[in-house]
Amino acid sequence: MRHGRTEWNAAGRAQGHTDVDLDATGHEQAARMGPVVAGLGPSLLWCSDLARARDTAAYVGKEVALEPITDPRLREYSLGEREGMLDSEWRARFPEERAAFEAGDYDVVPGGERSAEVGARVAAACRDLLAATPAGETAAAVSHGGAIRVGVGTLLGWPEGLHGTLGSLGNCAWVRLGERSYGAGLRLLSWNEQA
């Protein structure tokens, strides 16, 4: 699941690792999402250690009587020198870089994390979560839009250039993955579900 909206999301400001709280809309989104995701019956709940993910996970945790476990590997991309910058300012000052970023090339951000690094760390966290999940049960994780996109692509074994084909994930939207009925690995069941 992606976290609920923050003031920075609403303003179009690059967040990355900056610890920004949910705004009132984000809390409302998380409150609507909690019971729906609880209906999937998660027995484990992990989340990024950033406040916007922890607070979103708390709404799900309340519905299923689970205390979310934080894992910094589920954090968003570090956006380096662009954290805190408005999207409009970024476009005006660095138009070619911003165009590449919007096309899915996050590696152009000065001082930011590389997609391969983010995909590897998010996928590793998800694999550990799956390994901790009892057979036949469901696990849930709350993370961040860009991190989820490359993490899911990495989990599914997609080449890095295909991650952007998943598109943007809305605030408090979620992805469902399932184990393959044949062979090892996961399959994509849904993308961008919302309450």
mmCIF file with all atom_site columns, C-alpha atoms in Angstrom:
data_model
loop_
_atom_site.group_PDB
_atom_site.id
_atom_site.type_symbol
_atom_site.label_atom_id
_atom_site.label_alt_id
_atom_site.label_comp_id
_atom_site.label_asym_id
_atom_site.label_entity_id
_atom_site.label_seq_id
_atom_site.pdbx_PDB_ins_code
_atom_site.Cartn_x
_atom_site.Cartn_y
_atom_site.Cartn_z
_atom_site.occupancy
_atom_site.B_iso_or_equiv
_atom_site.pdbx_formal_charge
_atom_site.auth_seq_id
_atom_site.auth_comp_id
_atom_site.auth_asym_id
_atom_site.auth_atom_id
_atom_site.pdbx_PDB_model_num
ATOM 1   C CA . MET A 1 1   ? 0.000   0.000   0.000   1.00 0.00 ? 1   MET A CA 1
ATOM 2   C CA . ARG A 1 2   ? 1.079   3.549   -0.615  1.00 0.00 ? 2   ARG A CA 1
ATOM 3   C CA . HIS A 1 3   ? 0.774   5.988   2.260   1.00 0.00 ? 3   HIS A CA 1
ATOM 4   C CA . GLY A 1 4   ? -1.962  8.615   2.458   1.00 0.00 ? 4   GLY A CA 1
ATOM 5   C CA . ARG A 1 5   ? -1.618  12.143  1.143   1.00 0.00 ? 5   ARG A CA 1
ATOM 6   C CA . THR A 1 6   ? 0.677   14.700  2.735   1.00 0.00 ? 6   THR A CA 1
ATOM 7   C CA . GLU A 1 7   ? 0.747   18.474  2.343   1.00 0.00 ? 7   GLU A CA 1
ATOM 8   C CA . TRP A 1 8   ? 3.830   17.983  0.197   1.00 0.00 ? 8   TRP A CA 1
ATOM 9   C CA . ASN A 1 9   ? 1.923   15.584  -2.104  1.00 0.00 ? 9   ASN A CA 1
ATOM 10  C CA . ALA A 1 10  ? -0.862  18.149  -2.440  1.00 0.00 ? 10  ALA A CA 1
ATOM 11  C CA . ALA A 1 11  ? 1.611   20.958  -3.189  1.00 0.00 ? 11  ALA A CA 1
ATOM 12  C CA . GLY A 1 12  ? 3.653   18.886  -5.655  1.00 0.00 ? 12  GLY A CA 1
ATOM 13  C CA . ARG A 1 13  ? 6.812   18.944  -3.543  1.00 0.00 ? 13  ARG A CA 1
ATOM 14  C CA . ALA A 1 14  ? 9.435   16.169  -3.821  1.00 0.00 ? 14  ALA A CA 1
ATOM 15  C CA . GLN A 1 15  ? 9.474   14.214  -0.540  1.00 0.00 ? 15  GLN A CA 1
ATOM 16  C CA . GLY A 1 16  ? 11.919  11.338  -0.833  1.00 0.00 ? 16  GLY A CA 1
ATOM 17  C CA . HIS A 1 17  ? 13.349  10.556  2.604   1.00 0.00 ? 17  HIS A CA 1
ATOM 18  C CA . THR A 1 18  ? 12.056  13.805  4.126   1.00 0.00 ? 18  THR A CA 1
ATOM 19  C CA . ASP A 1 19  ? 9.764   12.836  6.993   1.00 0.00 ? 19  ASP A CA 1
ATOM 20  C CA . VAL A 1 20  ? 6.450   14.531  6.216   1.00 0.00 ? 20  VAL A CA 1
ATOM 21  C CA . ASP A 1 21  ? 3.223   13.806  8.123   1.00 0.00 ? 21  ASP A CA 1
ATOM 22  C CA . LEU A 1 22  ? -0.130  12.904  6.606   1.00 0.00 ? 22  LEU A CA 1
ATOM 23  C CA . ASP A 1 23  ? -2.461  15.837  6.072   1.00 0.00 ? 23  ASP A CA 1
ATOM 24  C CA . ALA A 1 24  ? -6.190  15.725  6.955   1.00 0.00 ? 24  ALA A CA 1
ATOM 25  C CA . THR A 1 25  ? -7.018  14.173  3.570   1.00 0.00 ? 25  THR A CA 1
ATOM 26  C CA . GLY A 1 26  ? -4.293  11.551  4.074   1.00 0.00 ? 26  GLY A CA 1
ATOM 27  C CA . HIS A 1 27  ? -5.799  10.557  7.417   1.00 0.00 ? 27  HIS A CA 1
ATOM 28  C CA . GLU A 1 28  ? -9.254  10.291  5.811   1.00 0.00 ? 28  GLU A CA 1
ATOM 29  C CA . GLN A 1 29  ? -7.834  8.148   2.981   1.00 0.00 ? 29  GLN A CA 1
ATOM 30  C CA . ALA A 1 30  ? -6.080  5.838   5.444   1.00 0.00 ? 30  ALA A CA 1
ATOM 31  C CA . ALA A 1 31  ? -9.216  5.545   7.586   1.00 0.00 ? 31  ALA A CA 1
ATOM 32  C CA . ARG A 1 32  ? -11.229 4.449   4.498   1.00 0.00 ? 32  ARG A CA 1
ATOM 33  C CA . MET A 1 33  ? -8.507  2.066   3.332   1.00 0.00 ? 33  MET A CA 1
ATOM 34  C CA . GLY A 1 34  ? -7.972  0.364   6.710   1.00 0.00 ? 34  GLY A CA 1
ATOM 35  C CA . PRO A 1 35  ? -11.169 -1.727  6.818   1.00 0.00 ? 35  PRO A CA 1
ATOM 36  C CA . VAL A 1 36  ? -10.922 -2.666  3.133   1.00 0.00 ? 36  VAL A CA 1
ATOM 37  C CA . VAL A 1 37  ? -7.356  -3.950  3.436   1.00 0.00 ? 37  VAL A CA 1
ATOM 38  C CA . ALA A 1 38  ? -8.257  -5.606  6.747   1.00 0.00 ? 38  ALA A CA 1
ATOM 39  C CA . GLY A 1 39  ? -10.828 -7.593  4.760   1.00 0.00 ? 39  GLY A CA 1
ATOM 40  C CA . LEU A 1 40  ? -7.904  -9.272  2.967   1.00 0.00 ? 40  LEU A CA 1
ATOM 41  C CA . GLY A 1 41  ? -6.949  -10.764 6.344   1.00 0.00 ? 41  GLY A CA 1
ATOM 42  C CA . PRO A 1 42  ? -3.290  -9.817  6.794   1.00 0.00 ? 42  PRO A CA 1
ATOM 43  C CA . SER A 1 43  ? -1.543  -11.664 9.604   1.00 0.00 ? 43  SER A CA 1
ATOM 44  C CA . LEU A 1 44  ? 1.631   -9.539  9.317   1.00 0.00 ? 44  LEU A CA 1
ATOM 45  C CA . LEU A 1 45  ? 1.941   -5.792  8.744   1.00 0.00 ? 45  LEU A CA 1
ATOM 46  C CA . TRP A 1 46  ? 5.189   -4.009  7.920   1.00 0.00 ? 46  TRP A CA 1
ATOM 47  C CA . CYS A 1 47  ? 5.823   -0.414  6.905   1.00 0.00 ? 47  CYS A CA 1
ATOM 48  C CA . SER A 1 48  ? 8.454   2.132   6.023   1.00 0.00 ? 48  SER A CA 1
ATOM 49  C CA . ASP A 1 49  ? 9.908   3.958   9.018   1.00 0.00 ? 49  ASP A CA 1
ATOM 50  C CA . LEU A 1 50  ? 8.796   7.358   7.662   1.00 0.00 ? 50  LEU A CA 1
ATOM 51  C CA . ALA A 1 51  ? 5.849   8.953   9.506   1.00 0.00 ? 51  ALA A CA 1
ATOM 52  C CA . ARG A 1 52  ? 3.492   9.046   6.526   1.00 0.00 ? 52  ARG A CA 1
ATOM 53  C CA . ALA A 1 53  ? 3.797   5.275   6.073   1.00 0.00 ? 53  ALA A CA 1
ATOM 54  C CA . ARG A 1 54  ? 3.758   4.460   9.805   1.00 0.00 ? 54  ARG A CA 1
ATOM 55  C CA . ASP A 1 55  ? 0.616   6.523   10.348  1.00 0.00 ? 55  ASP A CA 1
ATOM 56  C CA . THR A 1 56  ? -1.104  4.925   7.335   1.00 0.00 ? 56  THR A CA 1
ATOM 57  C CA . ALA A 1 57  ? -0.159  1.449   8.563   1.00 0.00 ? 57  ALA A CA 1
ATOM 58  C CA . ALA A 1 58  ? -1.616  2.264   11.979  1.00 0.00 ? 58  ALA A CA 1
ATOM 59  C CA . TYR A 1 59  ? -5.094  2.526   10.416  1.00 0.00 ? 59  TYR A CA 1
ATOM 60  C CA . VAL A 1 60  ? -4.781  -0.976  8.974   1.00 0.00 ? 60  VAL A CA 1
ATOM 61  C CA . GLY A 1 61  ? -3.203  -2.275  12.178  1.00 0.00 ? 61  GLY A CA 1
ATOM 62  C CA . LYS A 1 62  ? -6.110  -0.961  14.230  1.00 0.00 ? 62  LYS A CA 1
ATOM 63  C CA . GLU A 1 63  ? -8.560  -2.939  12.075  1.00 0.00 ? 63  GLU A CA 1
ATOM 64  C CA . VAL A 1 64  ? -6.667  -6.240  12.354  1.00 0.00 ? 64  VAL A CA 1
ATOM 65  C CA . ALA A 1 65  ? -5.158  -5.845  15.845  1.00 0.00 ? 65  ALA A CA 1
ATOM 66  C CA . LEU A 1 66  ? -1.568  -5.755  14.550  1.00 0.00 ? 66  LEU A CA 1
ATOM 67  C CA . GLU A 1 67  ? 1.228   -3.418  15.521  1.00 0.00 ? 67  GLU A CA 1
ATOM 68  C CA . PRO A 1 68  ? 3.025   -2.411  12.306  1.00 0.00 ? 68  PRO A CA 1
ATOM 69  C CA . ILE A 1 69  ? 6.693   -3.407  12.169  1.00 0.00 ? 69  ILE A CA 1
ATOM 70  C CA . THR A 1 70  ? 8.897   -0.698  10.671  1.00 0.00 ? 70  THR A CA 1
ATOM 71  C CA . ASP A 1 71  ? 11.551  -1.509  8.104   1.00 0.00 ? 71  ASP A CA 1
ATOM 72  C CA . PRO A 1 72  ? 13.665  1.316   6.595   1.00 0.00 ? 72  PRO A CA 1
ATOM 73  C CA . ARG A 1 73  ? 14.149  -0.767  3.444   1.00 0.00 ? 73  ARG A CA 1
ATOM 74  C CA . LEU A 1 74  ? 10.540  0.139   2.544   1.00 0.00 ? 74  LEU A CA 1
ATOM 75  C CA . ARG A 1 75  ? 11.383  3.868   2.359   1.00 0.00 ? 75  ARG A CA 1
ATOM 76  C CA . GLU A 1 76  ? 10.838  5.993   -0.709  1.00 0.00 ? 76  GLU A CA 1
ATOM 77  C CA . TYR A 1 77  ? 13.693  6.881   -3.050  1.00 0.00 ? 77  TYR A CA 1
ATOM 78  C CA . SER A 1 78  ? 16.110  9.394   -1.664  1.00 0.00 ? 78  SER A CA 1
ATOM 79  C CA . LEU A 1 79  ? 15.673  12.334  -4.030  1.00 0.00 ? 79  LEU A CA 1
ATOM 80  C CA . GLY A 1 80  ? 18.991  13.897  -3.087  1.00 0.00 ? 80  GLY A CA 1
ATOM 81  C CA . GLU A 1 81  ? 19.309  17.548  -4.040  1.00 0.00 ? 81  GLU A CA 1
ATOM 82  C CA . ARG A 1 82  ? 15.684  17.746  -5.224  1.00 0.00 ? 82  ARG A CA 1
ATOM 83  C CA . GLU A 1 83  ? 13.979  16.890  -1.915  1.00 0.00 ? 83  GLU A CA 1
ATOM 84  C CA . GLY A 1 84  ? 11.753  19.756  -0.854  1.00 0.00 ? 84  GLY A CA 1
ATOM 85  C CA . MET A 1 85  ? 11.641  21.269  -4.351  1.00 0.00 ? 85  MET A CA 1
ATOM 86  C CA . LEU A 1 86  ? 8.280   22.004  -5.956  1.00 0.00 ? 86  LEU A CA 1
ATOM 87  C CA . ASP A 1 87  ? 7.625   20.061  -9.165  1.00 0.00 ? 87  ASP A CA 1
ATOM 88  C CA . SER A 1 88  ? 7.019   23.360  -11.008 1.00 0.00 ? 88  SER A CA 1
ATOM 89  C CA . GLU A 1 89  ? 10.324  24.771  -9.763  1.00 0.00 ? 89  GLU A CA 1
ATOM 90  C CA . TRP A 1 90  ? 12.124  21.567  -10.759 1.00 0.00 ? 90  TRP A CA 1
ATOM 91  C CA . ARG A 1 91  ? 10.612  21.741  -14.262 1.00 0.00 ? 91  ARG A CA 1
ATOM 92  C CA . ALA A 1 92  ? 11.575  25.404  -14.643 1.00 0.00 ? 92  ALA A CA 1
ATOM 93  C CA . ARG A 1 93  ? 15.158  25.080  -13.372 1.00 0.00 ? 93  ARG A CA 1
ATOM 94  C CA . PHE A 1 94  ? 16.070  21.623  -14.718 1.00 0.00 ? 94  PHE A CA 1
ATOM 95  C CA . PRO A 1 95  ? 13.608  20.868  -17.549 1.00 0.00 ? 95  PRO A CA 1
ATOM 96  C CA . GLU A 1 96  ? 15.508  18.006  -19.206 1.00 0.00 ? 96  GLU A CA 1
ATOM 97  C CA . GLU A 1 97  ? 16.201  16.312  -15.878 1.00 0.00 ? 97  GLU A CA 1
ATOM 98  C CA . ARG A 1 98  ? 12.571  16.673  -14.787 1.00 0.00 ? 98  ARG A CA 1
ATOM 99  C CA . ALA A 1 99  ? 11.287  15.337  -18.114 1.00 0.00 ? 99  ALA A CA 1
ATOM 100 C CA . ALA A 1 100 ? 13.519  12.265  -17.722 1.00 0.00 ? 100 ALA A CA 1
ATOM 101 C CA . PHE A 1 101 ? 12.336  11.848  -14.112 1.00 0.00 ? 101 PHE A CA 1
ATOM 102 C CA . GLU A 1 102 ? 8.675   12.036  -15.169 1.00 0.00 ? 102 GLU A CA 1
ATOM 103 C CA . ALA A 1 103 ? 9.400   9.441   -17.854 1.00 0.00 ? 103 ALA A CA 1
ATOM 104 C CA . GLY A 1 104 ? 10.567  7.076   -15.105 1.00 0.00 ? 104 GLY A CA 1
ATOM 105 C CA . ASP A 1 105 ? 14.335  7.713   -15.101 1.00 0.00 ? 105 ASP A CA 1
ATOM 106 C CA . TYR A 1 106 ? 14.845  8.451   -11.404 1.00 0.00 ? 106 TYR A CA 1
ATOM 107 C CA . ASP A 1 107 ? 18.584  7.925   -11.795 1.00 0.00 ? 107 ASP A CA 1
ATOM 108 C CA . VAL A 1 108 ? 18.969  11.472  -13.162 1.00 0.00 ? 108 VAL A CA 1
ATOM 109 C CA . VAL A 1 109 ? 18.436  13.064  -9.728  1.00 0.00 ? 109 VAL A CA 1
ATOM 110 C CA . PRO A 1 110 ? 21.717  14.511  -8.374  1.00 0.00 ? 110 PRO A CA 1
ATOM 111 C CA . GLY A 1 111 ? 22.608  12.784  -5.118  1.00 0.00 ? 111 GLY A CA 1
ATOM 112 C CA . GLY A 1 112 ? 19.540  10.556  -5.292  1.00 0.00 ? 112 GLY A CA 1
ATOM 113 C CA . GLU A 1 113 ? 19.290  6.802   -5.021  1.00 0.00 ? 113 GLU A CA 1
ATOM 114 C CA . ARG A 1 114 ? 19.491  4.661   -8.112  1.00 0.00 ? 114 ARG A CA 1
ATOM 115 C CA . SER A 1 115 ? 16.501  2.608   -9.215  1.00 0.00 ? 115 SER A CA 1
ATOM 116 C CA . ALA A 1 116 ? 18.418  -0.659  -9.005  1.00 0.00 ? 116 ALA A CA 1
ATOM 117 C CA . GLU A 1 117 ? 19.319  0.079   -5.368  1.00 0.00 ? 117 GLU A CA 1
ATOM 118 C CA . VAL A 1 118 ? 15.759  0.977   -4.407  1.00 0.00 ? 118 VAL A CA 1
ATOM 119 C CA . GLY A 1 119 ? 14.313  -2.032  -6.225  1.00 0.00 ? 119 GLY A CA 1
ATOM 120 C CA . ALA A 1 120 ? 16.794  -4.364  -4.530  1.00 0.00 ? 120 ALA A CA 1
ATOM 121 C CA . ARG A 1 121 ? 16.160  -3.055  -1.009  1.00 0.00 ? 121 ARG A CA 1
ATOM 122 C CA . VAL A 1 122 ? 12.353  -2.990  -1.336  1.00 0.00 ? 122 VAL A CA 1
ATOM 123 C CA . ALA A 1 123 ? 12.284  -6.449  -2.927  1.00 0.00 ? 123 ALA A CA 1
ATOM 124 C CA . ALA A 1 124 ? 14.557  -7.790  -0.163  1.00 0.00 ? 124 ALA A CA 1
ATOM 125 C CA . ALA A 1 125 ? 12.198  -6.411  2.499   1.00 0.00 ? 125 ALA A CA 1
ATOM 126 C CA . CYS A 1 126 ? 9.211   -7.967  0.738   1.00 0.00 ? 126 CYS A CA 1
ATOM 127 C CA . ARG A 1 127 ? 10.954  -11.327 0.399   1.00 0.00 ? 127 ARG A CA 1
ATOM 128 C CA . ASP A 1 128 ? 11.747  -11.264 4.126   1.00 0.00 ? 128 ASP A CA 1
ATOM 129 C CA . LEU A 1 129 ? 8.118   -10.371 4.872   1.00 0.00 ? 129 LEU A CA 1
ATOM 130 C CA . LEU A 1 130 ? 6.926   -13.247 2.702   1.00 0.00 ? 130 LEU A CA 1
ATOM 131 C CA . ALA A 1 131 ? 9.365   -15.641 4.385   1.00 0.00 ? 131 ALA A CA 1
ATOM 132 C CA . ALA A 1 132 ? 7.948   -14.602 7.784   1.00 0.00 ? 132 ALA A CA 1
ATOM 133 C CA . THR A 1 133 ? 4.358   -15.119 6.623   1.00 0.00 ? 133 THR A CA 1
ATOM 134 C CA . PRO A 1 134 ? 2.864   -18.501 7.545   1.00 0.00 ? 134 PRO A CA 1
ATOM 135 C CA . ALA A 1 135 ? 1.837   -20.675 4.581   1.00 0.00 ? 135 ALA A CA 1
ATOM 136 C CA . GLY A 1 136 ? -1.569  -19.765 3.203   1.00 0.00 ? 136 GLY A CA 1
ATOM 137 C CA . GLU A 1 137 ? -1.712  -16.419 5.016   1.00 0.00 ? 137 GLU A CA 1
ATOM 138 C CA . THR A 1 138 ? -1.529  -12.822 3.794   1.00 0.00 ? 138 THR A CA 1
ATOM 139 C CA . ALA A 1 139 ? 0.981   -10.099 4.625   1.00 0.00 ? 139 ALA A CA 1
ATOM 140 C CA . ALA A 1 140 ? 0.688   -6.358  4.069   1.00 0.00 ? 140 ALA A CA 1
ATOM 141 C CA . ALA A 1 141 ? 3.261   -3.589  3.741   1.00 0.00 ? 141 ALA A CA 1
ATOM 142 C CA . VAL A 1 142 ? 2.949   0.198   3.549   1.00 0.00 ? 142 VAL A CA 1
ATOM 143 C CA . SER A 1 143 ? 5.549   1.989   1.485   1.00 0.00 ? 143 SER A CA 1
ATOM 144 C CA . HIS A 1 144 ? 5.829   4.798   -1.082  1.00 0.00 ? 144 HIS A CA 1
ATOM 145 C CA . GLY A 1 145 ? 4.826   5.216   -4.725  1.00 0.00 ? 145 GLY A CA 1
ATOM 146 C CA . GLY A 1 146 ? 8.184   5.127   -6.483  1.00 0.00 ? 146 GLY A CA 1
ATOM 147 C CA . ALA A 1 147 ? 9.604   2.501   -4.157  1.00 0.00 ? 147 ALA A CA 1
ATOM 148 C CA . ILE A 1 148 ? 6.590   0.256   -4.688  1.00 0.00 ? 148 ILE A CA 1
ATOM 149 C CA . ARG A 1 149 ? 6.828   0.577   -8.469  1.00 0.00 ? 149 ARG A CA 1
ATOM 150 C CA . VAL A 1 150 ? 10.455  -0.533  -8.691  1.00 0.00 ? 150 VAL A CA 1
ATOM 151 C CA . GLY A 1 151 ? 10.109  -2.999  -5.805  1.00 0.00 ? 151 GLY A CA 1
ATOM 152 C CA . VAL A 1 152 ? 7.209   -4.780  -7.496  1.00 0.00 ? 152 VAL A CA 1
ATOM 153 C CA . GLY A 1 153 ? 9.013   -4.789  -10.828 1.00 0.00 ? 153 GLY A CA 1
ATOM 154 C CA . THR A 1 154 ? 12.097  -6.260  -9.169  1.00 0.00 ? 154 THR A CA 1
ATOM 155 C CA . LEU A 1 155 ? 10.051  -8.899  -7.309  1.00 0.00 ? 155 LEU A CA 1
ATOM 156 C CA . LEU A 1 156 ? 8.434   -9.936  -10.583 1.00 0.00 ? 156 LEU A CA 1
ATOM 157 C CA . GLY A 1 157 ? 11.802  -10.111 -12.338 1.00 0.00 ? 157 GLY A CA 1
ATOM 158 C CA . TRP A 1 158 ? 11.036  -7.377  -14.864 1.00 0.00 ? 158 TRP A CA 1
ATOM 159 C CA . PRO A 1 159 ? 13.898  -5.571  -16.587 1.00 0.00 ? 159 PRO A CA 1
ATOM 160 C CA . GLU A 1 160 ? 14.486  -2.169  -14.991 1.00 0.00 ? 160 GLU A CA 1
ATOM 161 C CA . GLY A 1 161 ? 13.201  -0.257  -18.019 1.00 0.00 ? 161 GLY A CA 1
ATOM 162 C CA . LEU A 1 162 ? 9.728   -1.801  -17.629 1.00 0.00 ? 162 LEU A CA 1
ATOM 163 C CA . HIS A 1 163 ? 9.054   -0.585  -14.080 1.00 0.00 ? 163 HIS A CA 1
ATOM 164 C CA . GLY A 1 164 ? 7.616   2.689   -15.336 1.00 0.00 ? 164 GLY A CA 1
ATOM 165 C CA . THR A 1 165 ? 4.921   0.831   -17.271 1.00 0.00 ? 165 THR A CA 1
ATOM 166 C CA . LEU A 1 166 ? 3.120   0.317   -13.971 1.00 0.00 ? 166 LEU A CA 1
ATOM 167 C CA . GLY A 1 167 ? 2.227   4.001   -13.807 1.00 0.00 ? 167 GLY A CA 1
ATOM 168 C CA . SER A 1 168 ? 1.593   6.090   -10.724 1.00 0.00 ? 168 SER A CA 1
ATOM 169 C CA . LEU A 1 169 ? 0.078   4.609   -7.602  1.00 0.00 ? 169 LEU A CA 1
ATOM 170 C CA . GLY A 1 170 ? -2.497  6.831   -5.893  1.00 0.00 ? 170 GLY A CA 1
ATOM 171 C CA . ASN A 1 171 ? -2.308  7.787   -2.246  1.00 0.00 ? 171 ASN A CA 1
ATOM 172 C CA . CYS A 1 172 ? -3.700  4.916   -0.150  1.00 0.00 ? 172 CYS A CA 1
ATOM 173 C CA . ALA A 1 173 ? -3.883  2.697   -3.211  1.00 0.00 ? 173 ALA A CA 1
ATOM 174 C CA . TRP A 1 174 ? -2.530  -0.818  -3.077  1.00 0.00 ? 174 TRP A CA 1
ATOM 175 C CA . VAL A 1 175 ? -1.103  -3.614  -5.140  1.00 0.00 ? 175 VAL A CA 1
ATOM 176 C CA . ARG A 1 176 ? -1.926  -7.282  -4.725  1.00 0.00 ? 176 ARG A CA 1
ATOM 177 C CA . LEU A 1 177 ? 0.640   -9.964  -5.466  1.00 0.00 ? 177 LEU A CA 1
ATOM 178 C CA . GLY A 1 178 ? 0.074   -13.683 -5.227  1.00 0.00 ? 178 GLY A CA 1
ATOM 179 C CA . GLU A 1 179 ? 2.179   -16.778 -5.339  1.00 0.00 ? 179 GLU A CA 1
ATOM 180 C CA . ARG A 1 180 ? 2.243   -18.520 -8.679  1.00 0.00 ? 180 ARG A CA 1
ATOM 181 C CA . SER A 1 181 ? 0.298   -21.751 -8.806  1.00 0.00 ? 181 SER A CA 1
ATOM 182 C CA . TYR A 1 182 ? 3.158   -23.244 -10.829 1.00 0.00 ? 182 TYR A CA 1
ATOM 183 C CA . GLY A 1 183 ? 6.859   -22.696 -10.310 1.00 0.00 ? 183 GLY A CA 1
ATOM 184 C CA . ALA A 1 184 ? 8.380   -20.259 -7.876  1.00 0.00 ? 184 ALA A CA 1
ATOM 185 C CA . GLY A 1 185 ? 7.823   -16.559 -7.618  1.00 0.00 ? 185 GLY A CA 1
ATOM 186 C CA . LEU A 1 186 ? 5.014   -14.050 -7.576  1.00 0.00 ? 186 LEU A CA 1
ATOM 187 C CA . ARG A 1 187 ? 2.462   -12.735 -10.015 1.00 0.00 ? 187 ARG A CA 1
ATOM 188 C CA . LEU A 1 188 ? 0.732   -9.365  -10.202 1.00 0.00 ? 188 LEU A CA 1
ATOM 189 C CA . LEU A 1 189 ? -2.958  -9.666  -9.291  1.00 0.00 ? 189 LEU A CA 1
ATOM 190 C CA . SER A 1 190 ? -3.910  -5.982  -9.216  1.00 0.00 ? 190 SER A CA 1
ATOM 191 C CA . TRP A 1 191 ? -2.433  -2.495  -9.394  1.00 0.00 ? 191 TRP A CA 1
ATOM 192 C CA . ASN A 1 192 ? -3.760  0.795   -7.971  1.00 0.00 ? 192 ASN A CA 1
ATOM 193 C CA . GLU A 1 193 ? -6.771  -0.565  -6.069  1.00 0.00 ? 193 GLU A CA 1
ATOM 194 C CA . GLN A 1 194 ? -8.468  2.005   -3.852  1.00 0.00 ? 194 GLN A CA 1
ATOM 195 C CA . ALA A 1 195 ? -11.158 2.062   -1.194  1.00 0.00 ? 195 ALA A CA 1
#
